[in-house]
Structures are given as C-alpha cells and as structure tokens.
C-alpha cells in the first residue's frame, strides 16, 4: 500500500494550486469575464512570493504581501477590461505571455540567475502534521502533512460554497455576468463587481503560485506552473459555476497529475504519462460539450445594452 | 409611500425645459411633462421622437443638458438609477431586466436584498415580496426560476420589482409589445388598479388604440419637443396622429387595395424544420398564397414565424415538406435561385440582414440588382453611371429622405432605411414577396407610404406573405390570416370574418380557448 499512500499524498499536493486558481477563476466565470490568464498570474505569484520571502525573511509576511499585490494587480486588470473595454480574452492571453516573459527577465535582472533561483533563505510555508491521524495508513497521507495553503484551499471551498448560496455579492456577480443591464437598472454597480471578481481571482492565483514556489519546493523555476493554470481553467469551464463540482474536478486533475509522476517507466514512457492530466481535461471538455444542454460553455464579455 | 393630503393639486412629478443632445443630434428640446398622483399619463410619439431619452433622463440614466426635475415640489438631480429609485421612481423596461436563471425572489430583490452584513436572507425576501406580488395578483412560489415563466408573467415580475422598491411613479416603456390582446387587456386592468391605489403611471407607447384605452392624459412628443398635452376625453385619435406626424392625412383604417386574387403562387406543404435559435421549430405547416393576395401570419413572437420566413427564402433547411413557387418546386434551391424565380424577402432584422448599415444608400438599393443584371455583375465597376442614375431615381420615387445615394445607411431614420429595403425588393418585380415585421421601428408617415407600395404590388399580381407581431397591421392589410402557435398553424380565417379577440385567443393556443370559453 506504500504506492497508494504516496499517490494520494502527492495527488493532494498537486490539487492545491489547481484548486486555488480555479476558485479564483470561478468568480470571473460568474461575471462572464472568464480570466484565461491564470497561468501568468500564478507565475507572478510564485515569483513575487519568493522575492517577498527573501526581502522580509518571513513566510507569513511574504504570503500576505504577495496576495495584496495580486489583488491590486487584479483590480488594475479589472479596470482595463471594464472601463478601458479591452477584450478579457485578449487581456488574459497577454497576461500569460507577459507573465512568462517578465518573470524570466526579473529573475535575471534582480538575481542574476538563469533558470532556477534556489536559496536557503527563501522561507517555506509551514506544513501541518496532525498527530494521530498522520500515522494511519492512506488517511494520514491524505489528511496530514500538507501546507497551510492546502488546508486554506479546503476552507475556501466551504466558504465559496456558502458565499454562492448566501451572499449578495455573489448574486450581483452572477447578475453582472448574465444580465448586466438588470443589475445596473436595479441600482447595482456592474463595473465594481466585475473588478472585484478579477481582484479575487488574482489574489487566489498568487496563493496558488506560492504553493508551488514556497510550499512544495523552496525555489523559483522559469515556467514552473507548467500548464497548471490551464488545467484549472478547464476545471472552471467544466464545472459551469458550481463550487462542489469545481472542487471535485480540481481533485480529479490533481490526482491524474500525480499518476503522471508516480507511474512506473515500465508501464508507460514518462513523456506519455505526463500527458495524462491534459488528456483527462480534454476528454472532460468534450464530454461537457456533448452533454451540456445549451450546446457549450459560453465564454463571453458582458456588454451593456445601449 | 402614501400621498400627503397637502400635496393635492400639485403635480407629483414635474419635468420642465428638459434638453438633451448627443453630439449634433438633439434628442430632447425644452420638453415639459408633469404627472398627477393616481394618474395614468401616456407619452406617445414616433420612433426617435425622444420618448426613451426623456424617460432615461427621469430614471437617472442620462443627465440633461438643461431643465429641471421636481418630485413632490422638491428640485432633484438624478445621477444614476439608484437616485431616482430613492425618490420612488421605478421603470419597467421594454426588454425585461430579469436574470433568467435567478429565482423570482432573487430577481425582485436584486439591488435591494434584505439581510445583514452582505448576506442574502431568503426568508425575509420571500416575506417582503409577498405583498407587492399579491397587489398584482401574482401567485407564484418565490423560488420559481424566472426564465421558465411566460412573457406576461415575467412582465408582472418586473412590475412587482418596481413596487418592491417602493415606487409611486411607475414608467412602462412599450409594455404591450410582447403581449397578446387578452394579456394587454389584463395589464390595463392591473394598471388602473395600481393607479386607483395611488400609484402614478407613465405609459409609453405608439399604439393609439391602447393609449386611448388606458390613459387619463396624453402627451405627444415630436422631434424631441412637446407638441401637446391633453386629457384623453378631450381629444381623439385623429388629433393625436396629426400631432405625432405633423400631418393631417394619415390613414389608420384598412388599406385600400384593388387587386384581383387569381392563381396560387406560393404553396407550402407540410413544411417542418429543426429548432432554430429562439424560435419554435415548424411542425407541418401548410398554406397557399395566391397572386394579388396578402396573407397575414399572426402569433406571439417565438412561435415559428421567423423560422417560417427563413425557411421560405432558403436560409433554414427543411426537415420535411415541400415549397412550390409558381408551380415549380423550390424546396432544395438556394437563396439566389429562389430570388431568380421571383421570390423577394424583407427580413425581420433590418440592420443585420436588410441593409448594409455602414454602407451607402446606393449599396443598399442595388444589392439585388447587382446580382440579377448580368451586364452589371461582371468584373467592371459595381456602380457605373447608369446604376447611379437608377439609384437617384429610386430615391426620388420612394421619397427616401437622404442627402444623396452616397450617404451612410446608418444616418437614415428607421422609416427611410426600410424604404430602401422595400424599394430594392419591389424593383425586382417579384411574383411573391415575403414581409417579416415590415414596419417595426418605422414611423406612421412612412408606414402609410410603405402600405401604399405594397398595395400597388398586389395590384400588379404579386402574392404577399405578411409576417407581423402587430395585429393591427395584419388586420389593415391582409385578406386572410393564419395564426401560428408552437410551430403549427393554429387557425386560419378571412380577415373580414374575424376579430382581434378571436385571433388573440388562437395566439394563446387552442387549449386556452377551450378553458376560456
């Protein structure tokens, strides 16, 4: 059962960044400003987490500052796509390209390093080991020994679920996405909720990035998100705005990423194994498109009538 | 929200000297309008007369360049909708402001949700909407999904929304456009009840029959100015039409035609289609149109009329049935071949399909001719001198108001745009003409003109299929009416032997007829 233990534990580790980014992106899917730039936002998060960590020397300070920075960036991104009317799809793609380019540039100009920045002084995010549970086989690997961010992501699932059911803000986000004029004429502020959704998305992407650079490892590598942002995006499109389904999808993608790493070379060449999560995502999207009642998931920018 | 007695005799709402310009266009100029407590005041005018602009100024969506707004004698300034909502003004928009996937309770309370600390209190919401819903006689579970309701009920939800916000001034923008005659009557009873309860209602419309049925006073706008305000009892439709159009000779009755009905030109037999966009699928529709005859297709929108038009011209494929034109089967032919055989089509969406909205008037006029005249279709110039002269002549003959054939279509009024489409289609001398919503967004003067041209075409032997959501239009023009319901022909009658009420019954489906009878 060794392998199962290792497989599940690593599955949970892979799930965390996907889940965090997907929860962030969910809000933008409610406002129908689906942010496709998760990958870029995560890279920035991973990089600035390390920068803040080196500057402040404290893991907690690094996380808080980077999330704050992320939310400010998200609000600016929201401003660009609402007030300045830049197409959100184009802006998201630009964010991805910009993210991978800018982090490489900054890595070289700030630290004089190519490829990977590894430093003992980079603080790591604390891991929580639950005493008794940790020793139970299988369950221990699933429930114990993960970073604070992993547990935070589980808490966020519950909070998002409650928020979706009970808060006015999420109602307004959904209204802003589906019928912006209805919200505007009822006295709501469409632009504000759309910007808020982006700020939330960027904040969570920053957390997702830091889980990679300071949680699982303590280093920053160029392009270290390696497509996880797109997997998260697939989970969001797949779940069509439903929180629990989103969490399950993220877990599914996390586990399949884990398969990719754990699978024995004798069974399958590693190059093929690494494709597994993306094949799962592709198959999932095809199934969704074929079963969805309205034909396909809609990616659209809200447009105010007249 | 009750009206203090001291206010008796003083208007609840007073707009004075409202002026609003958009660049070079003056939408409102020195407009005056007032509203008494408990009154239904109709605001009428042609398209583009400035009704919508005025109401958007009142609802805080536009800021006026000049003029004042007084509510209860207090001068107010509305910068956004929430400002005017606070003063008890509510608006029921022509296109519903309801989120389809939300529940009724969520939609009604949107923007003013009950609850504390940003939490949505469902129980309180269900409780709070009960009273306004019962005032309107709406009996629905608060957790009903709004998108599943029919249009008339959705409209009541819209009115409930306004009442929930505590409105005592309710603006209704073209509320009857989506309703059957029976639903319209029901709405009027409701509005009268609301007015008797002390609400004041501004009723925006261009349908005079309805205005005279419901309003206490009528204010007419023309070209952005107030032309007249009078008590309904002290005026008549003729006067109001004259005020709206600035002309005294607009015919509102049946259009005079002398056409001899002869052989069958268009014959559809059992045609069916797949579901297309928001419209119902056709399910075994059969009918004929004879030469010189106008056949009207009535029905609540979304019952297959749009698909019917597209299936006949050939942009939507048939799954069953045949279409014959002049004895020749055209079922499998493309649009170009159908047109060559004498079919013409005035599409429903003028901006998308009727004219090149950013192109010139000449481009709009010549679209058919470029194709049908072989000599002009070659690699040479698209618009040689002869074509330009022909365009100028057409502009003259159809009295299209434009600076010249080079003007952009988008700068023309709806009526003049539609004249381009009708001119183009009639110049092809069709044996059969399909008209889909031919006078939507067209002013009364232009409607009169277009009807005249259509009547002339039938006198030449053209068969006309008239698809319209406006029952008055069908009753004024057609010889026979077919009513469509859920993709089928629910009823057929000679226009002279039927009435609005009967047609309305069929528009709501045969079942409703049985239970109502």
CSV table of N, CA and C in Angstrom, one decimal, chain B residues 187-330:
chain,number,residue,atom,x,y,z
B,187,UNK,N,-53.4,43.6,-18.5
B,187,UNK,CA,-52.4,44.5,-18.0
B,187,UNK,C,-53.1,45.9,-17.7
B,188,UNK,N,-54.0,46.3,-18.6
B,188,UNK,CA,-54.6,47.6,-18.4
B,188,UNK,C,-55.5,47.6,-17.1
B,189,UNK,N,-56.2,46.5,-16.8
B,189,UNK,CA,-57.0,46.4,-15.6
B,189,UNK,C,-56.1,46.6,-14.4
B,190,UNK,N,-54.9,45.9,-14.5
B,190,UNK,CA,-53.9,46.0,-13.4
B,190,UNK,C,-53.4,47.4,-13.2
B,191,UNK,N,-53.1,48.1,-14.3
B,191,UNK,CA,-52.6,49.4,-14.2
B,191,UNK,C,-53.6,50.4,-13.6
B,192,UNK,N,-54.9,50.2,-14.0
B,192,UNK,CA,-55.9,51.0,-13.5
B,192,UNK,C,-56.0,50.8,-12.0
B,193,UNK,N,-55.9,49.5,-11.5
B,193,UNK,CA,-56.0,49.2,-10.1
B,193,UNK,C,-54.8,49.9,-9.4
B,194,UNK,N,-53.6,49.8,-9.9
B,194,UNK,CA,-52.5,50.5,-9.3
B,194,UNK,C,-52.7,52.0,-9.2
B,195,UNK,N,-53.2,52.5,-10.2
B,195,UNK,CA,-53.5,54.0,-10.2
B,195,UNK,C,-54.5,54.3,-9.2
B,196,UNK,N,-55.6,53.5,-9.1
B,196,UNK,CA,-56.6,53.8,-8.0
B,196,UNK,C,-56.0,53.6,-6.6
B,197,UNK,N,-55.0,52.8,-6.5
B,197,UNK,CA,-54.3,52.7,-5.2
B,197,UNK,C,-53.4,53.8,-4.9
B,198,UNK,N,-53.2,54.7,-5.8
B,198,UNK,CA,-52.4,55.9,-5.6
B,198,UNK,C,-51.1,56.0,-6.3
B,199,UNK,N,-50.8,54.9,-7.1
B,199,UNK,CA,-49.6,55.0,-7.9
B,199,UNK,C,-49.8,55.9,-9.1
B,200,UNK,N,-48.8,56.5,-9.6
B,200,UNK,CA,-48.9,57.3,-10.8
B,200,UNK,C,-48.1,56.5,-11.9
B,201,UNK,N,-48.7,56.5,-13.1
B,201,UNK,CA,-48.1,55.7,-14.2
B,201,UNK,C,-47.8,56.5,-15.4
B,202,UNK,N,-46.6,56.3,-15.9
B,202,UNK,CA,-46.3,56.9,-17.2
B,202,UNK,C,-46.2,55.8,-18.2
B,203,UNK,N,-47.1,55.9,-19.2
B,203,UNK,CA,-47.3,54.8,-20.2
B,203,UNK,C,-46.7,55.2,-21.5
B,204,UNK,N,-45.6,54.6,-21.9
B,204,UNK,CA,-45.0,55.0,-23.2
B,204,UNK,C,-45.5,54.0,-24.3
B,205,UNK,N,-46.0,54.6,-25.4
B,205,UNK,CA,-46.5,53.7,-26.4
B,205,UNK,C,-46.6,54.4,-27.7
B,206,UNK,N,-46.7,53.7,-28.8
B,206,UNK,CA,-47.0,54.4,-30.1
B,206,UNK,C,-48.3,53.7,-30.6
B,207,UNK,N,-48.9,52.8,-29.8
B,207,UNK,CA,-50.2,52.2,-30.3
B,207,UNK,C,-51.3,53.0,-29.7
B,208,UNK,N,-52.0,53.8,-30.6
B,208,UNK,CA,-53.0,54.7,-30.1
B,208,UNK,C,-54.2,54.0,-29.5
B,209,UNK,N,-54.6,52.9,-30.0
B,209,UNK,CA,-55.7,52.2,-29.5
B,209,UNK,C,-55.5,51.9,-28.0
B,210,UNK,N,-54.3,51.5,-27.7
B,210,UNK,CA,-54.0,51.2,-26.3
B,210,UNK,C,-54.0,52.5,-25.4
B,211,UNK,N,-53.4,53.5,-26.0
B,211,UNK,CA,-53.3,54.8,-25.2
B,211,UNK,C,-54.7,55.3,-24.9
B,212,UNK,N,-55.6,55.2,-25.8
B,212,UNK,CA,-56.9,55.7,-25.6
B,212,UNK,C,-57.7,54.8,-24.6
B,213,UNK,N,-57.3,53.5,-24.6
B,213,UNK,CA,-58.0,52.6,-23.7
B,213,UNK,C,-57.5,52.8,-22.2
B,214,UNK,N,-56.4,53.3,-22.0
B,214,UNK,CA,-55.9,53.2,-20.6
B,214,UNK,C,-55.5,54.6,-20.0
B,215,UNK,N,-55.2,55.6,-20.8
B,215,UNK,CA,-54.6,56.8,-20.3
B,215,UNK,C,-55.7,57.8,-19.8
B,216,UNK,N,-55.3,58.6,-18.8
B,216,UNK,CA,-56.1,59.8,-18.4
B,216,UNK,C,-55.7,61.0,-19.2
B,217,UNK,N,-54.4,61.1,-19.4
B,217,UNK,CA,-53.9,62.3,-20.2
B,217,UNK,C,-52.9,61.8,-21.2
B,218,UNK,N,-52.8,62.5,-22.3
B,218,UNK,CA,-51.8,62.1,-23.4
B,218,UNK,C,-50.9,63.3,-23.7
B,219,UNK,N,-49.6,63.0,-23.6
B,219,UNK,CA,-48.6,64.0,-24.1
B,219,UNK,C,-48.0,63.5,-25.3
B,220,UNK,N,-47.9,64.3,-26.4
B,220,UNK,CA,-47.3,63.9,-27.6
B,220,UNK,C,-46.0,64.6,-27.8
B,221,UNK,N,-45.0,63.8,-28.1
B,221,UNK,CA,-43.7,64.3,-28.5
B,221,UNK,C,-43.5,64.2,-30.0
B,222,UNK,N,-42.9,65.2,-30.6
B,222,UNK,CA,-42.4,65.1,-32.0
B,222,UNK,C,-41.1,65.8,-32.1
B,223,UNK,N,-40.2,65.1,-32.8
B,223,UNK,CA,-38.8,65.6,-33.0
B,223,UNK,C,-38.2,66.2,-31.7
B,224,UNK,N,-38.4,65.5,-30.6
B,224,UNK,CA,-37.8,65.9,-29.4
B,224,UNK,C,-38.5,67.0,-28.6
B,225,UNK,N,-39.6,67.5,-29.1
B,225,UNK,CA,-40.3,68.6,-28.5
B,225,UNK,C,-41.7,68.1,-28.0
B,226,UNK,N,-42.2,68.8,-27.0
B,226,UNK,CA,-43.6,68.5,-26.6
B,226,UNK,C,-44.5,69.2,-27.5
B,227,UNK,N,-45.4,68.5,-28.2
B,227,UNK,CA,-46.4,69.1,-29.1
B,227,UNK,C,-47.7,69.4,-28.4
B,228,UNK,N,-48.2,68.5,-27.6
B,228,UNK,CA,-49.4,68.8,-26.9
B,228,UNK,C,-49.6,67.9,-25.7
B,229,UNK,N,-50.3,68.4,-24.7
B,229,UNK,CA,-50.8,67.6,-23.6
B,229,UNK,C,-52.3,67.8,-23.5
B,230,UNK,N,-53.0,66.7,-23.5
B,230,UNK,CA,-54.5,66.9,-23.3
B,230,UNK,C,-55.1,65.7,-22.6
B,231,UNK,N,-56.3,66.0,-22.0
B,231,UNK,CA,-57.0,64.9,-21.4
B,231,UNK,C,-57.5,64.0,-22.5
B,232,UNK,N,-57.5,62.7,-22.2
B,232,UNK,CA,-57.9,61.7,-23.2
B,232,UNK,C,-59.3,62.0,-23.7
B,233,UNK,N,-60.2,62.4,-22.8
B,233,UNK,CA,-61.6,62.6,-23.1
B,233,UNK,C,-61.7,63.8,-24.1
B,234,UNK,N,-60.8,64.7,-24.0
B,234,UNK,CA,-60.9,65.9,-24.8
B,234,UNK,C,-60.2,65.9,-26.2
B,235,UNK,N,-59.7,64.7,-26.5
B,235,UNK,CA,-59.1,64.6,-27.8
B,235,UNK,C,-59.5,63.3,-28.5
B,236,UNK,N,-59.0,63.1,-29.7
B,236,UNK,CA,-59.4,61.8,-30.4
B,236,UNK,C,-58.2,61.4,-31.2
B,237,UNK,N,-58.2,60.1,-31.6
B,237,UNK,CA,-57.0,59.5,-32.3
B,237,UNK,C,-56.5,60.4,-33.5
B,238,UNK,N,-57.5,60.9,-34.2
B,238,UNK,CA,-57.1,61.7,-35.4
B,238,UNK,C,-56.2,62.9,-35.0
B,239,UNK,N,-56.6,63.6,-34.0
B,239,UNK,CA,-55.8,64.7,-33.5
B,239,UNK,C,-54.4,64.3,-33.0
B,240,UNK,N,-54.4,63.2,-32.3
B,240,UNK,CA,-53.1,62.7,-31.7
B,240,UNK,C,-52.2,62.3,-32.9
B,241,UNK,N,-52.8,61.6,-33.9
B,241,UNK,CA,-51.9,61.2,-35.0
B,241,UNK,C,-51.4,62.4,-35.7
B,242,UNK,N,-52.2,63.4,-35.9
B,242,UNK,CA,-51.8,64.7,-36.5
B,242,UNK,C,-50.7,65.3,-35.7
B,243,UNK,N,-50.8,65.3,-34.4
B,243,UNK,CA,-49.7,65.8,-33.6
B,243,UNK,C,-48.5,65.0,-33.6
B,244,UNK,N,-48.6,63.7,-33.7
B,244,UNK,CA,-47.4,62.8,-33.8
B,244,UNK,C,-46.7,63.0,-35.1
B,245,UNK,N,-47.4,63.1,-36.2
B,245,UNK,CA,-46.8,63.1,-37.5
B,245,UNK,C,-46.6,64.5,-38.1
B,246,UNK,N,-47.4,65.4,-37.6
B,246,UNK,CA,-47.4,66.7,-38.2
B,246,UNK,C,-48.1,66.8,-39.5
B,247,UNK,N,-48.9,65.7,-39.8
B,247,UNK,CA,-49.7,65.7,-41.0
B,247,UNK,C,-51.1,65.4,-40.6
B,248,UNK,N,-52.1,65.8,-41.4
B,248,UNK,CA,-53.5,65.6,-41.1
B,248,UNK,C,-54.1,64.4,-41.9
B,249,UNK,N,-53.3,63.8,-42.8
B,249,UNK,CA,-54.0,62.9,-43.8
B,249,UNK,C,-53.5,61.4,-43.6
B,250,UNK,N,-53.1,61.0,-42.4
B,250,UNK,CA,-52.6,59.7,-42.2
B,250,UNK,C,-53.8,58.7,-42.0
B,251,UNK,N,-53.8,57.7,-42.9
B,251,UNK,CA,-54.9,56.7,-42.8
B,251,UNK,C,-54.6,55.7,-41.7
B,252,UNK,N,-55.6,55.5,-40.8
B,252,UNK,CA,-55.4,54.5,-39.8
B,252,UNK,C,-56.2,53.3,-40.0
B,253,UNK,N,-57.1,53.3,-40.9
B,253,UNK,CA,-58.0,52.2,-41.1
B,253,UNK,C,-57.4,51.2,-42.1
B,254,UNK,N,-58.3,50.4,-42.7
B,254,UNK,CA,-57.9,49.4,-43.6
B,254,UNK,C,-57.3,50.0,-44.9
B,255,UNK,N,-56.3,49.4,-45.4
B,255,UNK,CA,-55.6,49.9,-46.6
B,255,UNK,C,-56.4,49.6,-47.8
B,256,UNK,N,-56.7,50.6,-48.6
B,256,UNK,CA,-57.5,50.3,-49.8
B,256,UNK,C,-56.6,49.6,-50.9
B,257,UNK,N,-57.2,48.5,-51.4
B,257,UNK,CA,-56.4,47.8,-52.5
B,257,UNK,C,-57.4,47.4,-53.5
B,258,UNK,N,-57.1,47.5,-54.8
B,258,UNK,CA,-57.9,46.8,-55.8
B,258,UNK,C,-57.0,45.8,-56.5
B,259,UNK,N,-57.1,44.6,-56.1
B,259,UNK,CA,-56.3,43.5,-56.7
B,259,UNK,C,-57.2,42.3,-56.8
B,260,UNK,N,-57.1,41.7,-58.0
B,260,UNK,CA,-57.9,40.5,-58.3
B,260,UNK,C,-57.1,39.3,-57.8
B,261,UNK,N,-57.7,38.5,-56.9
B,261,UNK,CA,-57.0,37.3,-56.5
B,261,UNK,C,-57.1,36.2,-57.5
B,262,UNK,N,-56.0,35.7,-57.9
B,262,UNK,CA,-56.0,34.7,-59.0
B,262,UNK,C,-55.3,33.4,-58.6
B,263,UNK,N,-54.4,32.9,-59.4
B,263,UNK,CA,-53.8,31.6,-59.2
B,263,UNK,C,-52.9,31.5,-58.0
B,264,UNK,N,-52.7,30.3,-57.5
B,264,UNK,CA,-51.8,30.1,-56.3
B,264,UNK,C,-50.4,30.4,-56.8
B,265,UNK,N,-49.6,31.2,-56.1
B,265,UNK,CA,-48.3,31.5,-56.4
B,265,UNK,C,-47.3,30.7,-55.5
B,266,UNK,N,-47.6,30.8,-54.2
B,266,UNK,CA,-46.7,30.2,-53.2
B,266,UNK,C,-47.5,29.1,-52.5
B,267,UNK,N,-46.9,27.9,-52.5
B,267,UNK,CA,-47.6,26.8,-51.8
B,267,UNK,C,-46.6,26.1,-50.9
B,268,UNK,N,-46.9,26.1,-49.7
B,268,UNK,CA,-46.1,25.3,-48.7
B,268,UNK,C,-46.9,24.1,-48.3
B,269,UNK,N,-46.2,22.9,-48.3
B,269,UNK,CA,-47.0,21.7,-47.9
B,269,UNK,C,-46.2,21.0,-46.9
B,270,UNK,N,-46.8,20.9,-45.7
B,270,UNK,CA,-46.3,20.2,-44.6
B,270,UNK,C,-44.8,20.5,-44.2
B,271,UNK,N,-44.4,21.7,-44.3
B,271,UNK,CA,-43.0,22.0,-44.0
B,271,UNK,C,-42.7,22.0,-42.5
B,272,UNK,N,-41.6,21.4,-42.2
B,272,UNK,CA,-41.1,21.3,-40.8
B,272,UNK,C,-39.6,21.6,-40.9
B,273,UNK,N,-39.1,22.2,-39.7
B,273,UNK,CA,-37.7,22.5,-39.6
B,273,UNK,C,-37.2,22.0,-38.2
B,274,UNK,N,-35.9,22.1,-38.0
B,274,UNK,CA,-35.4,21.9,-36.7
B,274,UNK,C,-35.5,23.2,-35.9
B,275,UNK,N,-35.4,23.1,-34.6
B,275,UNK,CA,-35.5,24.3,-33.8
B,275,UNK,C,-34.3,25.2,-34.2
B,276,UNK,N,-34.7,26.5,-34.3
B,276,UNK,CA,-33.7,27.5,-34.8
B,276,UNK,C,-33.6,28.7,-33.8
B,277,UNK,N,-32.5,28.9,-33.3
B,277,UNK,CA,-32.3,30.0,-32.3
B,277,UNK,C,-33.4,30.0,-31.3
B,278,UNK,N,-34.0,31.2,-31.1
B,278,UNK,CA,-35.0,31.3,-30.0
B,278,UNK,C,-36.4,30.9,-30.5
B,279,UNK,N,-36.6,30.6,-31.8
B,279,UNK,CA,-37.9,30.4,-32.3
B,279,UNK,C,-38.3,28.9,-32.3
B,280,UNK,N,-39.6,28.7,-32.3
B,280,UNK,CA,-40.0,27.3,-32.3
B,280,UNK,C,-39.8,26.7,-33.6
B,281,UNK,N,-39.7,25.3,-33.6
B,281,UNK,CA,-39.5,24.6,-34.9
B,281,UNK,C,-40.8,24.5,-35.6
B,282,UNK,N,-40.8,24.6,-37.0
B,282,UNK,CA,-42.0,24.4,-37.7
B,282,UNK,C,-42.4,23.0,-37.7
B,283,UNK,N,-43.7,22.7,-37.6
B,283,UNK,CA,-44.2,21.4,-37.5
B,283,UNK,C,-45.3,21.2,-38.5
B,284,UNK,N,-45.0,20.8,-39.7
B,284,UNK,CA,-46.1,20.5,-40.6
B,284,UNK,C,-46.9,21.7,-41.0
B,285,UNK,N,-46.3,22.8,-41.5
B,285,UNK,CA,-47.1,24.0,-41.8
B,285,UNK,C,-47.4,23.9,-43.3
B,286,UNK,N,-48.7,24.1,-43.6
B,286,UNK,CA,-49.2,24.1,-45.0
B,286,UNK,C,-50.0,25.4,-45.2
B,287,UNK,N,-49.8,26.0,-46.3
B,287,UNK,CA,-50.7,27.2,-46.7
B,287,UNK,C,-50.4,27.5,-48.2
B,288,UNK,N,-51.3,28.4,-48.7
B,288,UNK,CA,-51.1,28.9,-50.1
B,288,UNK,C,-51.2,30.4,-50.0
B,289,UNK,N,-50.5,31.0,-51.0
B,289,UNK,CA,-50.8,32.5,-51.2
B,289,UNK,C,-51.0,32.6,-52.7
B,290,UNK,N,-52.1,33.3,-53.0
B,290,UNK,CA,-52.5,33.5,-54.4
B,290,UNK,C,-52.0,34.8,-54.9
B,291,UNK,N,-51.9,34.9,-56.2
B,291,UNK,CA,-51.5,36.2,-56.8
B,291,UNK,C,-52.5,37.3,-56.4
B,292,UNK,N,-52.0,38.4,-56.1
B,292,UNK,CA,-52.8,39.6,-55.7
B,292,UNK,C,-53.3,39.5,-54.3
B,293,UNK,N,-52.9,38.5,-53.6
B,293,UNK,CA,-53.5,38.3,-52.2
B,293,UNK,C,-52.4,38.6,-51.2
B,294,UNK,N,-52.9,39.1,-50.0
B,294,UNK,CA,-52.0,39.3,-48.9
B,294,UNK,C,-52.4,38.4,-47.8
B,295,UNK,N,-51.5,37.5,-47.4
B,295,UNK,CA,-51.9,36.5,-46.3
B,295,UNK,C,-51.0,36.9,-45.1
B,296,UNK,N,-51.7,37.2,-44.0
B,296,UNK,CA,-51.0,37.6,-42.8
B,296,UNK,C,-50.7,36.4,-41.9
B,297,UNK,N,-49.5,36.4,-41.3
B,297,UNK,CA,-49.1,35.4,-40.3
B,297,UNK,C,-49.1,36.1,-38.9
B,298,UNK,N,-50.0,35.7,-38.1
B,298,UNK,CA,-50.0,36.4,-36.7
B,298,UNK,C,-49.5,35.4,-35.7
B,299,UNK,N,-49.2,35.8,-34.5
B,299,UNK,CA,-48.8,35.0,-33.5
B,299,UNK,C,-47.9,35.7,-32.5
B,300,UNK,N,-47.8,35.2,-31.3
B,300,UNK,CA,-46.9,35.8,-30.3
B,300,UNK,C,-45.5,35.4,-30.8
B,301,UNK,N,-44.6,36.3,-30.7
B,301,UNK,CA,-43.2,36.0,-31.2
B,301,UNK,C,-42.6,34.8,-30.6
B,302,UNK,N,-41.9,34.1,-31.4
B,302,UNK,CA,-41.3,32.8,-30.9
B,302,UNK,C,-42.1,31.6,-31.2
B,303,UNK,N,-43.2,31.7,-32.0
B,303,UNK,CA,-44.0,30.6,-32.3
B,303,UNK,C,-43.7,30.0,-33.7
B,304,UNK,N,-42.6,30.4,-34.3
B,304,UNK,CA,-42.2,29.8,-35.5
B,304,UNK,C,-42.3,30.8,-36.7
B,305,UNK,N,-42.8,32.0,-36.5
B,305,UNK,CA,-42.9,32.9,-37.6
B,305,UNK,C,-41.6,33.3,-38.3
B,306,UNK,N,-40.6,33.6,-37.5
B,306,UNK,CA,-39.3,34.0,-38.0
B,306,UNK,C,-38.7,32.8,-38.8
B,307,UNK,N,-38.8,31.6,-38.3
B,307,UNK,CA,-38.3,30.4,-39.0
B,307,UNK,C,-39.0,30.2,-40.3
B,308,UNK,N,-40.3,30.5,-40.3
B,308,UNK,CA,-41.1,30.3,-41.5
B,308,UNK,C,-40.5,31.2,-42.6
B,309,UNK,N,-40.3,32.5,-42.3
B,309,UNK,CA,-39.8,33.4,-43.3
B,309,UNK,C,-38.4,32.9,-43.8
B,310,UNK,N,-37.6,32.4,-42.9
B,310,UNK,CA,-36.2,32.0,-43.3
B,310,UNK,C,-36.3,30.7,-44.1
B,311,UNK,N,-37.2,29.8,-43.7
B,311,UNK,CA,-37.4,28.5,-44.4
B,311,UNK,C,-37.8,28.8,-45.9
B,312,UNK,N,-38.7,29.8,-46.0
B,312,UNK,CA,-39.3,30.1,-47.4
B,312,UNK,C,-38.2,30.7,-48.3
B,313,UNK,N,-37.4,31.6,-47.7
B,313,UNK,CA,-36.3,32.2,-48.5
B,313,UNK,C,-35.1,31.3,-48.7
B,314,UNK,N,-35.0,30.3,-47.8
B,314,UNK,CA,-34.0,29.3,-48.0
B,314,UNK,C,-32.8,29.4,-47.1
B,315,UNK,N,-32.8,30.1,-46.0
B,315,UNK,CA,-31.7,30.2,-45.2
B,315,UNK,C,-31.8,29.2,-44.0
B,316,UNK,N,-33.0,28.6,-43.8
B,316,UNK,CA,-33.1,27.5,-42.9
B,316,UNK,C,-33.6,26.2,-43.6
B,317,UNK,N,-32.8,25.1,-43.5
B,317,UNK,CA,-33.2,23.9,-44.2
B,317,UNK,C,-34.5,23.3,-43.7
B,318,UNK,N,-35.3,22.7,-44.6
B,318,UNK,CA,-36.5,21.9,-44.2
B,318,UNK,C,-36.1,20.5,-43.8
B,319,UNK,N,-36.8,20.0,-42.8
B,319,UNK,CA,-36.6,18.6,-42.5
B,319,UNK,C,-37.7,17.7,-43.1
B,320,UNK,N,-38.8,18.4,-43.5
B,320,UNK,CA,-39.9,17.7,-44.2
B,320,UNK,C,-40.7,18.7,-45.0
B,321,UNK,N,-41.5,18.2,-46.0
B,321,UNK,CA,-42.4,19.1,-46.7
B,321,UNK,C,-41.8,19.7,-48.0
B,322,UNK,N,-42.6,20.4,-48.7
B,322,UNK,CA,-42.2,21.0,-50.0
B,322,UNK,C,-42.7,22.4,-50.1
B,323,UNK,N,-41.9,23.2,-50.8
B,323,UNK,CA,-42.3,24.6,-51.1
B,323,UNK,C,-42.4,24.7,-52.6
B,324,UNK,N,-43.5,25.3,-53.1
B,324,UNK,CA,-43.7,25.5,-54.6
B,324,UNK,C,-43.8,27.0,-54.8
B,325,UNK,N,-43.2,27.4,-55.9
B,325,UNK,CA,-43.4,28.8,-56.3
B,325,UNK,C,-43.8,28.8,-57.8
B,326,UNK,N,-45.0,29.3,-58.0
B,326,UNK,CA,-45.5,29.4,-59.4
B,326,UNK,C,-45.5,28.0,-60.0
B,327,UNK,N,-45.8,27.0,-59.2
B,327,UNK,CA,-45.9,25.7,-59.8
B,327,UNK,C,-44.6,24.9,-59.9
B,328,UNK,N,-43.6,25.5,-59.5
B,328,UNK,CA,-42.3,24.9,-59.6
B,328,UNK,C,-41.7,24.6,-58.2
B,329,UNK,N,-41.2,23.4,-57.9
B,329,UNK,CA,-40.8,23.1,-56.6
B,329,UNK,C,-39.4,23.8,-56.3
B,330,UNK,N,-39.3,24.5,-55.2
B,330,UNK,CA,-38.1,25.2,-54.9
B,330,UNK,C,-37.5,24.7,-53.6
